[in-house]
Every structure is written in C-alpha cells, then in structure tokens.
C-alpha cells in the first residue's frame, strides 16, 4: 500500500491544518488511538483475568504449574515489544506494525475460545486434552507476538500527533492512558463474567471480538493520522532481498517467531533447571541470564563512554528501574495469588444486592455499552468533520453516560466472580488519575515536589501496605468464615495509590536520565524489568500454592495460613524496599543532577 504524503516536518504539524483536525481540543487521531488501545487492552486483560482460573479449573493444572505458566507468559509479553518497536522504527512503520499486531491478537484470542475436552481425574491421574492444550499454547504465542507489534507502536503514534512543544501533549497522553484503563475495567466485567458464568470460550471469544473492533477502528481512522504511522523509508521496505521484499521477510519472520514462542512458552513454564541445591524454572533462568548480560553491557558502557554526570544519571536510572521491578513483582499478584485467594476464601458481592434481589441480569450492561462505543465515536468524528460540533459532543456525552450507567449496574447488581473483580484495579486508576494529575503540579508550584526517588519510594510503601488488608482477610478465613470482599477492595485502593506514585514516574525517568544515544535500549531495559517482575511474581505466588484433592474440597484453615504467610512476606518486602529507597533518595537526587 503506498505511503500517505508526509508533512515537511512530522514533528511540527501546520497550525492551521491542526485546528481543522481537532475535536475537544485534541487531534482527532488521538481518539482513533484511544479506541484502538482501549480494545487491545480489553482483549488482553479480559484474557488475563480468566487465564489462571481457566488453567486451574478446566485443565486441572496444579497451583505451581498454573503460576509458572502465567509467569512465563507475562515475562514474554513484556519482553517481545522491544523487538516489535525496533522493527517498526527501522522498517515497517507504525501502521503496518499495529495492523500486524492486531491480526495476530485476533487470531490468538479467537484460538483461546477453542476449549477441547475438559480435563478429568482418572484413577488419581489427571487426563488432559493434549491437542486442545497445543492450540492453547499456540494462541498464547500469537497473543505475545501481537502485543509485541501493537503496544509499543500505538503509543508512538500518539506522540507524533503533537509538536514537541505542544502544551496539550501531556493531557493527550493522559486521555490515551485512560483508554488503557477503560479497556481493562470493562474487560473484567464482561470477559471474566462470561467466561466464569457461561463457559470459558465465551469469555475468550468476547476478548477476540473486542480486538476485531479495535483493529477496524484503527483501519477506519487512518485519515486522521496523516501519514505519521507510515514507514520512514518505503523504498527500503519494498527492496528485494533474495527474491522477496523486506516487508515479506518480516511477515515470514513473524510467523516463524510465533512458532518459536509456541515452543518457548512451554519450555519456559514446564522445564526446571538445577544449580547446586537451587531449582529454577527455565523462565527465571532466562531472565537471570538476560539481567546478567544487560549489567555487563551497562557497566562497560558507563565506564568507557560516559562522563561523570552521565554516569551518575545512568546509575540513578538503573536503581529506579530496580524499584519498578520490585513494585510490579508485588502488583502482579493481582492476577495470581489475589485471584485464587478471592476465588477460594472470600465473598464476592460488595453490596448484598446481586444475589438477594429478584432482578437477575443475564448479561452485563457493559457488553452493550462497549458494543455501542465504536459506532458512537465514529459518528461523533464524522459529525465534527461536517462542522456539527454540538451533535459530536452530544454523541460523546451519550457514550460516556452509557459506560458510566453500565458500570454502576454491573458492579452493584451483577454477581461478581474472582476474575471479574480484577476490574477494581482499573476502576481505582480511573478514579485516582484526576486527583494525582492535579496533585503533582500543585506541589511543584509550591516548591514541595518530593522528586522522583521519594515518589517511587512512596509507591513501594503503598504496594507493601496493600497486603495488610489481605493478611487480615487470611486470619478471618483461617477461622472458618469466608472473608469479606471489602478486604480486597481496600487492598486494591491502596495498591493503586502506589501505582499512581510509581508507574508514570518510572517511564518519565527513562526519557530524562538516559544518555540520548541509548534511550531506546534503556526503555527496553524498563520493559524487561517488568517482564522479570512477572516471572518473580509467579515464583513468589507458589508459596501459597494449595493442593486440591480429587473431590475439590480444600482445607480452608491450611490454605488461609499459606496465603497469610505469602501476603505478610510481600507486605514486608514492599515496606522494607520503600524505606530503603527513601534512605537512598538524597544520593539519587544528587546523581540525577536536576533531572527530577
């Protein structure tokens, strides 16, 4: 497909043209990216909310094997985008990369809808449908590759819609990241509910259909991206290499990469390596080897190619990335041990209405409001194109009102499940984001900004404190009663305060503290730290693994004790590391030389 005409300077759009292409104060392309990412995150988190429960309840994995698989999967999901971003920058361009990623995601999520035969226990041994499991692993590989191409590139397109000095840039990214959390919020309410209530295939299938909606929205909205997503050098992409164009080789290589990932996800999650008296899953061994290689490069680079200021800033950055690793090791328990604890030992109904009222909804209203959102947004943008701004704003207001009413209905009146309650994380992000977006500038204007090291230390402390309600819940469950779901609500609320303190700051630190010529590599290191945290989170969650007997009943007191041990340990890990980073903060601030 021929490239769209590029602007003379893609980072400095013409002001007059920009004004004609705005809606609600931002480029219309922002809303295309918003809805593309919203649906991608809907599909991703919808599947993630179901994944562990599906493994444990349908394929009858043990807790250890289930945690190992979600850890290996999570690690690969956050590692592969480094490759996808590199290929888009050098060859494909962002449009082709996002479309490729979207297609792979659709195939992966729809493949997850194939269940095969449920596992069963025969004479004490678990018998599984091995063909269905291979389809499952292949689907995971497709999703990993799809995220690798889509996730890093859709964010880059948003940045290109604004000039570097455009004051709307930060608020534009705030709106874009709201799309991530809206997608995550409704994915749990829809996909997890459908999967646990009507059958796993319906939850996974809904995630796949959501990704189709996102891909169609992106393709339809190309007119609003004005060539920013096109390849930097189309001629180089078309150039023949051994009889095929570079573009064809990339697609063939991507298909081969999916096959490699198909084998890797099984190797990383199922193979255990031994070093002396220590056992490592292959996933953890791969991450440790990657960390060792990175540190060898890093210390060699700062020793030979950096001046004193650059060296200290890079050292400060690596320490802050280590804080990110610890934080997300704690955070990813929300899709691991928090889900199984909630499923086994906690109530689900927050308001006492979902199971008590005569009204029994068969489907969440969110399903209908989300289905209506793409046509409403398309209609709003088309109305704006025709100068009918009043109608366009009314359509957006209708869209927002529908989503809000659906959320209220589904949270209060629809019976919740362990998977659907993962919506709490995104819900609190949506609630807290406006407060924190006001708080940081307010503190800065008064000269009281705590700075990046202190803010990230506070994030770790809040992450540790989030486990305190769960320690209390485990004590209640140990007494033989189901713990109230409100312990989980409190835990999520405290955890998301920590995320608001740490996560945005971590990404900002990479761009501010990296030496310019290696900023891409250091951003890769940031995502690799997140990948490492997924694997570590899975290994730690195994402390609370519970052996479920053939009859399905578990010893509640013993299970509660194991969960209490895990949650207490993670609470002290968060608090201890937070205090350690507070003590390091003055040194880190000096090393940053005014960059935060």
XYZ file of C-alpha atoms in Angstrom:
596
model
C 0.000 0.000 0.000
C 1.570 3.357 -0.953
C 2.577 5.643 1.862
C 0.493 8.689 2.632
C 2.165 12.017 1.900
C 4.322 13.059 4.815
C 4.334 16.529 6.266
C 7.516 18.533 5.714
C 8.331 18.050 9.381
C 6.260 15.338 11.025
C 7.080 16.613 14.494
C 5.841 20.145 13.698
C 2.374 19.985 12.099
C 0.971 23.034 10.359
C -1.086 25.014 12.946
C -3.903 25.886 10.529
C -4.286 22.277 9.412
C -4.177 21.122 13.017
C -7.041 23.411 14.027
C -9.242 21.913 11.291
C -8.458 18.435 12.507
C -9.226 18.854 16.209
C -12.033 17.587 18.385
C -12.488 18.530 22.046
C -9.141 20.307 21.952
C -7.047 17.413 20.654
C -6.134 15.911 17.253
C -8.803 13.517 16.038
C -6.113 10.891 15.596
C -5.850 10.736 19.393
C -9.355 9.291 19.623
C -8.543 6.700 16.966
C -5.512 5.612 19.016
C -7.563 5.807 22.238
C -10.165 3.356 20.963
C -7.605 1.068 19.321
C -5.672 0.768 22.560
C -8.864 0.518 24.614
C -9.959 -2.554 22.670
C -6.472 -4.063 22.643
C -6.300 -3.751 26.436
C -9.890 -5.037 26.671
C -8.858 -8.200 24.856
C -5.540 -8.537 26.713
C -6.835 -8.042 30.254
C -10.057 -9.925 29.550
C -7.990 -12.973 28.719
C -5.603 -12.354 31.625
C -8.458 -12.159 34.148
C -9.529 -15.653 33.102
C -6.184 -17.286 32.396
C -5.186 -18.667 35.802
C -8.717 -19.766 36.726
C -9.080 -21.470 33.332
C -5.868 -23.415 33.852
C -6.813 -24.490 37.370
C -10.495 -25.282 36.845
C -10.727 -26.518 33.246
C -7.354 -28.098 32.501
C -6.831 -29.032 36.184
C -3.320 -27.599 36.457
C -1.885 -27.551 39.948
C -1.252 -24.150 41.505
C 2.516 -24.357 40.904
C 2.118 -25.212 37.208
C -0.522 -22.502 36.770
C 1.664 -19.827 38.355
C 4.675 -20.951 36.298
C 2.707 -20.607 33.071
C 1.257 -17.159 33.779
C 4.723 -16.014 34.862
C 6.371 -17.236 31.660
C 3.549 -15.757 29.573
C 3.730 -12.390 31.350
C 7.502 -12.267 31.005
C 7.374 -12.869 27.269
C 4.517 -10.378 26.777
C 6.650 -7.569 28.202
C 9.924 -8.659 26.591
C 8.820 -9.045 22.950
C 7.705 -5.386 22.428
C 11.394 -4.442 22.357
C 11.648 -6.359 19.056
C 8.320 -5.086 17.701
C 9.268 -1.476 18.348
C 12.675 -1.940 16.693
C 11.187 -3.466 13.514
C 8.588 -0.686 13.270
C 11.186 2.062 13.706
C 13.609 0.681 11.142
C 11.370 -0.890 8.517
C 7.618 -1.436 8.851
C 6.349 1.852 10.160
C 3.773 2.004 12.900
C 0.616 1.496 10.824
C 1.753 -1.821 9.367
C 3.137 -2.918 12.739
C -0.131 -2.122 14.543
C -2.200 -3.915 11.882
C 0.104 -6.959 12.028
C -0.119 -6.961 15.812
C -3.908 -6.611 15.683
C -4.297 -9.536 13.286
C -2.071 -11.745 15.455
C -4.056 -10.758 18.540
C -7.395 -11.529 16.891
C -6.140 -14.970 15.863
C -4.733 -15.623 19.328
C -7.828 -14.583 21.256
C -10.166 -16.498 18.964
C -7.899 -19.535 19.280
C -8.305 -19.298 23.055
C -12.051 -19.811 22.518
C -11.340 -23.413 21.451
C -11.662 -25.381 24.681
C -11.452 -29.006 23.604
C -12.361 -31.572 26.256
C -12.227 -30.653 29.927
C -9.537 -32.411 31.939
C -10.653 -35.154 34.315
C -9.105 -37.276 37.012
C -8.920 -40.997 36.266
C -7.555 -43.335 38.951
C -5.838 -40.405 40.656
C -4.146 -39.116 37.468
C -5.198 -36.032 35.524
C -6.065 -36.745 31.880
C -5.978 -33.680 29.622
C -6.873 -32.964 26.001
C -3.309 -32.528 24.700
C -4.430 -31.304 21.264
C -6.536 -28.561 22.875
C -3.579 -27.622 25.062
C -1.352 -27.222 21.999
C -3.966 -24.918 20.446
C -3.961 -23.028 23.756
C -0.156 -22.632 23.740
C -0.191 -21.543 20.096
C -2.875 -18.964 20.941
C -0.707 -17.600 23.752
C 2.212 -17.335 21.290
C 0.039 -15.378 18.835
C -1.050 -13.002 21.614
C 2.538 -12.464 22.782
C 3.679 -11.638 19.238
C 0.631 -9.433 18.645
C 1.228 -7.364 21.762
C 4.874 -7.087 20.732
C 3.932 -5.332 17.500
C 0.936 -3.302 18.652
C 1.690 -1.996 22.134
C 4.948 -0.037 21.604
C 3.819 1.485 18.317
C 0.356 2.811 19.116
C 1.898 4.940 21.900
C 4.491 6.289 19.481
C 1.761 7.386 17.060
C 0.125 9.432 19.834
C 3.392 11.269 20.423
C 3.723 12.105 16.740
C 0.309 13.786 16.664
C 1.696 16.664 18.758
C 4.575 19.066 18.236
C 7.341 18.639 20.816
C 6.457 21.937 22.473
C 2.673 21.430 22.280
C 1.273 22.075 25.791
C -1.527 19.580 25.087
C 0.890 16.645 24.825
C 0.695 15.583 28.492
C -3.090 15.831 28.653
C -3.284 13.903 25.363
C -1.273 11.057 26.841
C -3.426 11.207 29.965
C -6.516 10.671 27.780
C -4.757 7.881 25.897
C -3.816 6.042 29.086
C -7.399 6.458 30.248
C -8.247 4.266 27.271
C -5.996 1.549 28.661
C -7.813 1.573 31.975
C -11.287 1.808 30.453
C -10.456 -1.287 28.406
C -9.101 -3.103 31.458
C -12.131 -2.120 33.555
C -14.740 -3.416 31.139
C -12.739 -6.477 30.141
C -13.106 -7.880 33.652
C -16.792 -7.001 33.907
C -17.531 -8.624 30.530
C -14.969 -11.297 29.628
C -14.399 -12.692 33.117
C -18.137 -12.732 33.854
C -18.983 -14.509 30.590
C -16.136 -16.993 30.969
C -16.916 -17.998 34.548
C -20.714 -17.869 34.186
C -21.457 -19.298 30.734
C -18.260 -21.041 29.671
C -14.602 -20.161 29.134
C -14.984 -19.961 25.351
C -17.473 -17.100 25.666
C -15.081 -15.013 27.754
C -12.125 -15.648 25.447
C -14.320 -15.177 22.376
C -15.524 -11.786 23.658
C -11.873 -10.736 24.048
C -11.224 -11.704 20.424
C -14.258 -9.813 19.137
C -13.100 -6.771 21.101
C -9.756 -6.868 19.309
C -11.541 -7.049 15.943
C -13.377 -3.835 16.915
C -10.075 -2.156 17.793
C -8.437 -3.194 14.530
C -11.372 -1.958 12.456
C -11.349 1.357 14.315
C -7.639 1.806 13.566
C -8.027 0.994 9.865
C -11.036 3.316 9.515
C -9.250 6.185 11.262
C -6.121 6.316 9.091
C -7.271 9.615 7.562
C -6.807 11.283 10.955
C -3.217 10.067 11.391
C -1.974 11.985 8.315
C 0.898 9.671 7.450
C 2.544 9.761 10.882
C 2.239 5.986 11.106
C 3.786 5.253 7.701
C 7.241 3.689 7.142
C 10.138 6.124 7.307
C 11.659 4.658 4.113
C 9.030 2.822 1.988
C 11.551 2.115 -0.778
C 13.796 0.242 1.648
C 10.800 -1.807 2.813
C 9.993 -2.806 -0.792
C 13.616 -3.619 -1.647
C 14.149 -7.237 -2.707
C 16.282 -9.496 -0.538
C 16.805 -12.997 -2.004
C 13.720 -12.697 -4.169
C 11.331 -11.289 -1.574
C 10.724 -7.787 -0.292
C 11.931 -6.869 3.190
C 8.301 -6.496 4.201
C 7.526 -10.067 3.145
C 10.563 -11.332 5.066
C 9.349 -9.520 8.191
C 5.935 -11.184 7.924
C 7.525 -14.593 7.342
C 9.887 -13.971 10.229
C 6.939 -13.031 12.425
C 5.201 -16.307 11.580
C 8.396 -18.187 12.404
C 8.680 -16.152 15.606
C 5.202 -17.285 16.642
C 6.332 -20.907 16.240
C 9.427 -20.186 18.334
C 7.232 -18.588 21.015
C 4.913 -21.621 20.855
C 7.811 -23.792 21.966
C 9.335 -21.183 24.290
C 6.180 -20.710 26.387
C 6.079 -24.454 27.044
C 9.813 -24.769 27.714
C 9.903 -21.706 29.984
C 6.907 -22.800 32.057
C 7.460 -26.547 32.272
C 11.226 -27.126 32.393
C 13.072 -26.804 35.693
C 16.835 -26.259 35.818
C 19.001 -27.154 38.787
C 22.064 -25.244 40.027
C 23.517 -26.978 43.051
C 20.701 -27.178 45.587
C 18.632 -24.476 43.832
C 15.863 -25.132 41.316
C 14.943 -22.556 38.642
C 12.132 -22.568 36.151
C 13.517 -22.033 32.677
C 11.679 -18.679 32.571
C 13.548 -17.443 35.648
C 16.847 -18.757 34.292
C 16.283 -16.870 31.010
C 15.514 -13.656 32.911
C 18.584 -14.018 35.130
C 20.804 -14.586 32.082
C 19.271 -11.532 30.392
C 19.863 -9.441 33.520
C 23.488 -10.569 33.695
C 24.078 -9.691 30.024
C 22.462 -6.268 30.496
C 24.559 -5.464 33.571
C 27.788 -6.444 31.771
C 26.890 -4.099 28.902
C 25.685 -1.343 31.246
C 28.754 -1.103 33.446
C 31.032 -1.351 30.422
C 29.119 1.445 28.699
C 29.118 3.896 31.612
C 32.794 3.166 32.353
C 34.037 3.772 28.793
C 31.565 6.112 27.108
C 30.055 8.355 29.805
C 31.283 11.427 31.612
C 30.763 11.837 35.352
C 27.303 13.430 35.123
C 26.055 10.941 32.519
C 27.451 8.050 34.543
C 25.694 9.139 37.712
C 22.405 9.767 35.919
C 22.530 6.322 34.334
C 23.296 4.716 37.701
C 20.343 6.558 39.241
C 18.126 5.311 36.414
C 19.111 1.671 36.934
C 18.338 1.964 40.651
C 14.909 3.429 39.821
C 14.272 0.639 37.303
C 15.041 -1.817 40.096
C 12.288 -0.124 42.137
C 9.923 -0.703 39.203
C 10.870 -4.387 39.182
C 10.058 -4.746 42.891
C 6.787 -2.833 42.569
C 5.415 -4.920 39.713
C 6.516 -8.127 41.403
C 4.049 -7.113 44.111
C 1.460 -5.713 41.698
C 1.217 -8.817 39.527
C -0.108 -10.780 42.483
C -3.445 -9.205 41.471
C -3.662 -11.691 38.574
C -2.137 -14.540 40.551
C -2.453 -15.144 44.290
C -5.096 -12.426 44.767
C -7.365 -14.139 42.227
C -7.058 -17.617 43.747
C -7.428 -16.264 47.307
C -10.571 -14.377 46.307
C -11.933 -17.412 44.460
C -11.406 -19.796 47.368
C -11.680 -17.803 50.579
C -13.603 -14.556 50.023
C -17.156 -13.400 49.371
C -17.821 -11.668 46.015
C -20.913 -9.449 46.447
C -19.953 -5.997 47.745
C -23.425 -4.540 48.270
C -25.518 -7.590 49.094
C -27.853 -6.976 46.142
C -26.535 -9.147 43.330
C -27.726 -12.396 44.901
C -30.565 -11.075 47.058
C -32.704 -9.093 44.614
C -35.357 -10.694 42.403
C -33.731 -8.948 39.419
C -31.264 -11.362 37.791
C -29.493 -9.859 34.744
C -28.456 -12.473 32.219
C -25.748 -10.293 30.672
C -23.748 -7.322 31.957
C -24.898 -3.977 30.575
C -21.240 -3.192 29.854
C -21.454 -5.613 26.950
C -23.998 -3.398 25.206
C -22.409 -0.050 26.101
C -18.996 -1.199 24.870
C -20.525 -2.561 21.655
C -22.160 0.834 21.073
C -18.995 2.861 21.741
C -17.210 2.422 18.350
C -20.180 3.491 16.184
C -20.904 6.411 18.529
C -17.277 7.601 18.329
C -17.178 7.191 14.548
C -20.420 9.162 14.267
C -19.012 11.884 16.537
C -15.852 12.279 14.437
C -17.849 12.346 11.190
C -20.213 14.965 12.664
C -17.203 17.048 13.668
C -15.796 16.724 10.136
C -19.029 18.289 8.870
C -18.845 21.151 11.354
C -21.642 19.825 13.581
C -19.697 20.096 16.828
C -22.820 20.230 19.006
C -24.010 16.873 17.723
C -20.494 15.432 18.012
C -20.210 16.457 21.668
C -23.702 15.113 22.396
C -22.718 11.725 20.959
C -19.575 11.598 23.111
C -21.641 12.577 26.172
C -24.058 9.762 25.371
C -21.146 7.342 25.054
C -19.682 8.361 28.441
C -23.094 8.280 30.130
C -23.784 4.793 28.772
C -20.456 3.460 30.046
C -20.991 5.055 33.463
C -24.517 3.649 33.869
C -23.384 0.216 32.706
C -20.538 0.229 35.232
C -22.863 1.157 38.103
C -25.362 -1.535 37.102
C -22.775 -4.271 36.666
C -20.871 -3.525 39.869
C -23.980 -3.388 42.066
C -26.449 -5.858 40.521
C -24.443 -8.406 38.523
C -22.972 -11.288 40.574
C -19.201 -10.869 40.643
C -16.588 -13.594 40.238
C -12.939 -13.820 41.222
C -11.980 -12.895 37.653
C -14.444 -10.047 37.226
C -13.318 -8.399 40.473
C -9.964 -7.662 38.851
C -11.832 -4.632 37.454
C -11.086 -2.920 40.788
C -7.522 -2.061 39.727
C -8.565 -0.153 36.622
C -11.546 1.376 38.446
C -9.349 2.978 41.089
C -6.882 4.195 38.455
C -9.740 5.983 36.656
C -10.881 7.496 39.982
C -7.427 8.487 41.240
C -5.849 9.730 37.985
C -7.553 13.185 38.009
C -6.541 13.699 41.645
C -2.902 12.840 41.030
C -2.733 14.819 37.777
C -3.751 17.853 39.872
C -1.619 16.979 42.922
C 1.840 16.846 41.317
C 1.646 20.272 39.557
C 0.093 21.771 42.714
C 3.050 20.577 44.803
C 5.547 21.697 42.149
C 4.126 25.245 42.078
C 4.713 25.468 45.821
C 8.215 24.048 45.654
C 7.173 20.918 47.550
C 7.516 18.294 44.852
C 9.028 15.236 46.541
C 11.084 14.307 43.458
C 11.224 11.029 41.599
C 13.179 8.908 44.133
C 10.916 9.817 47.075
C 7.744 9.443 44.995
C 8.793 5.999 43.810
C 9.724 5.012 47.359
C 6.215 6.008 48.440
C 4.853 3.812 45.636
C 6.710 0.822 47.088
C 5.469 1.573 50.599
C 1.856 1.734 49.418
C 2.363 -1.503 47.487
C 3.532 -3.142 50.703
C 0.632 -1.691 52.702
C -1.860 -3.076 50.164
C -1.167 -6.561 51.501
C -2.156 -5.598 55.046
C -5.936 -5.963 54.440
C -5.274 -9.357 52.845
C -3.258 -10.511 55.876
C -6.304 -9.621 57.966
C -8.599 -11.413 55.493
C -6.447 -14.546 55.707
C -6.822 -14.507 59.511
C -10.615 -14.291 59.139
C -10.650 -17.153 56.615
C -8.413 -19.201 58.907
C -11.204 -19.094 61.475
C -13.529 -20.903 59.101
C -15.539 -17.959 57.694
C -15.342 -16.516 54.200
C -13.505 -13.177 54.364
C -15.398 -10.115 53.147
C -14.693 -8.863 49.625
C -14.186 -5.404 51.138
C -10.722 -6.517 52.292
C -9.920 -6.957 48.597
C -11.420 -3.551 47.740
C -9.201 -1.898 50.376
C -6.134 -3.745 49.079
C -6.755 -2.576 45.502
C -7.348 1.014 46.607
C -4.036 1.191 48.494
C -2.152 -0.595 45.703
C -3.410 1.817 43.029
C -2.276 4.806 45.106
C 1.152 3.198 44.909
C 0.867 2.716 41.163
C -0.050 6.382 40.654
C 3.086 7.315 42.595
C 5.475 4.979 40.810
C 4.445 3.881 37.324
C 4.233 7.229 35.447
C 7.390 8.438 37.192
C 9.359 5.385 36.088
C 8.658 5.919 32.393
C 9.440 9.619 32.680
C 12.769 8.860 34.363
C 13.907 6.752 31.403
C 13.495 9.640 28.956
C 15.093 12.181 31.317
C 18.077 10.256 32.667
C 19.177 8.089 29.737
C 22.113 9.086 27.575
C 20.413 10.135 24.327
C 22.137 7.561 22.137
C 20.891 4.616 24.248
C 17.451 5.851 25.344
C 15.716 3.159 23.266
C 17.837 0.447 24.830
C 17.145 1.768 28.333
C 13.409 1.848 27.588
C 13.828 -1.774 26.587
C 15.513 -2.387 29.947
C 12.487 -0.809 31.657
C 10.124 -3.263 29.945
C 12.478 -6.168 30.561
C 12.378 -5.299 34.274
C 8.587 -5.508 34.049
C 8.960 -8.881 32.311
C 11.300 -10.063 35.087
C 8.728 -8.965 37.680
C 6.078 -11.203 36.063
C 8.323 -14.246 36.465
C 9.297 -13.332 40.039
C 5.661 -12.705 40.969
C 4.758 -16.196 39.789
C 7.586 -17.789 41.767
C 6.594 -15.951 44.950
C 2.909 -16.822 44.499
C 3.861 -20.516 44.675
C 4.427 -20.023 48.413
C 0.631 -20.051 48.701
C 0.075 -22.996 46.349
C -2.704 -25.271 47.548
C -3.068 -28.959 46.695
C -6.695 -29.547 45.717
C -7.846 -33.131 46.359
C -9.842 -35.104 43.826
C -13.148 -34.172 45.447
C -12.412 -30.470 45.042
C -12.662 -29.521 48.738
C -9.653 -27.848 50.313
C -8.558 -27.408 53.914
C -9.614 -23.770 54.383
C -7.561 -23.205 57.525
C -4.369 -24.592 55.963
C -4.944 -22.639 52.753
C -5.584 -19.413 54.686
C -2.345 -19.922 56.623
C -0.347 -20.291 53.396
C -1.911 -17.181 51.881
C -1.308 -15.279 55.113
C 2.368 -16.261 55.023
C 2.724 -15.034 51.421
C 0.856 -11.770 51.980
C 2.800 -10.993 55.153
C 6.130 -11.604 53.405
C 5.179 -9.396 50.452
C 3.941 -6.664 52.782
C 7.352 -6.520 54.463
C 9.123 -6.697 51.099
C 7.237 -3.599 49.916
C 7.671 -1.685 53.168
C 11.346 -2.613 53.536
C 12.272 -1.741 49.954
C 10.288 1.515 50.210
C 12.197 2.566 53.329
C 15.482 1.591 51.663
C 14.685 3.806 48.677
C 13.731 6.680 50.986
C 17.181 6.411 52.570
C 18.787 6.328 49.109
C 16.747 9.296 47.854
C 19.244 12.082 48.738
C 22.061 10.240 46.938
C 19.863 9.526 43.917
C 18.783 13.169 43.713
C 22.433 14.237 43.615
C 23.185 11.682 40.892
C 20.222 12.950 38.834
C 21.741 16.460 38.623
C 18.430 18.312 38.496
C 16.602 15.866 36.223
C 13.993 15.029 38.862
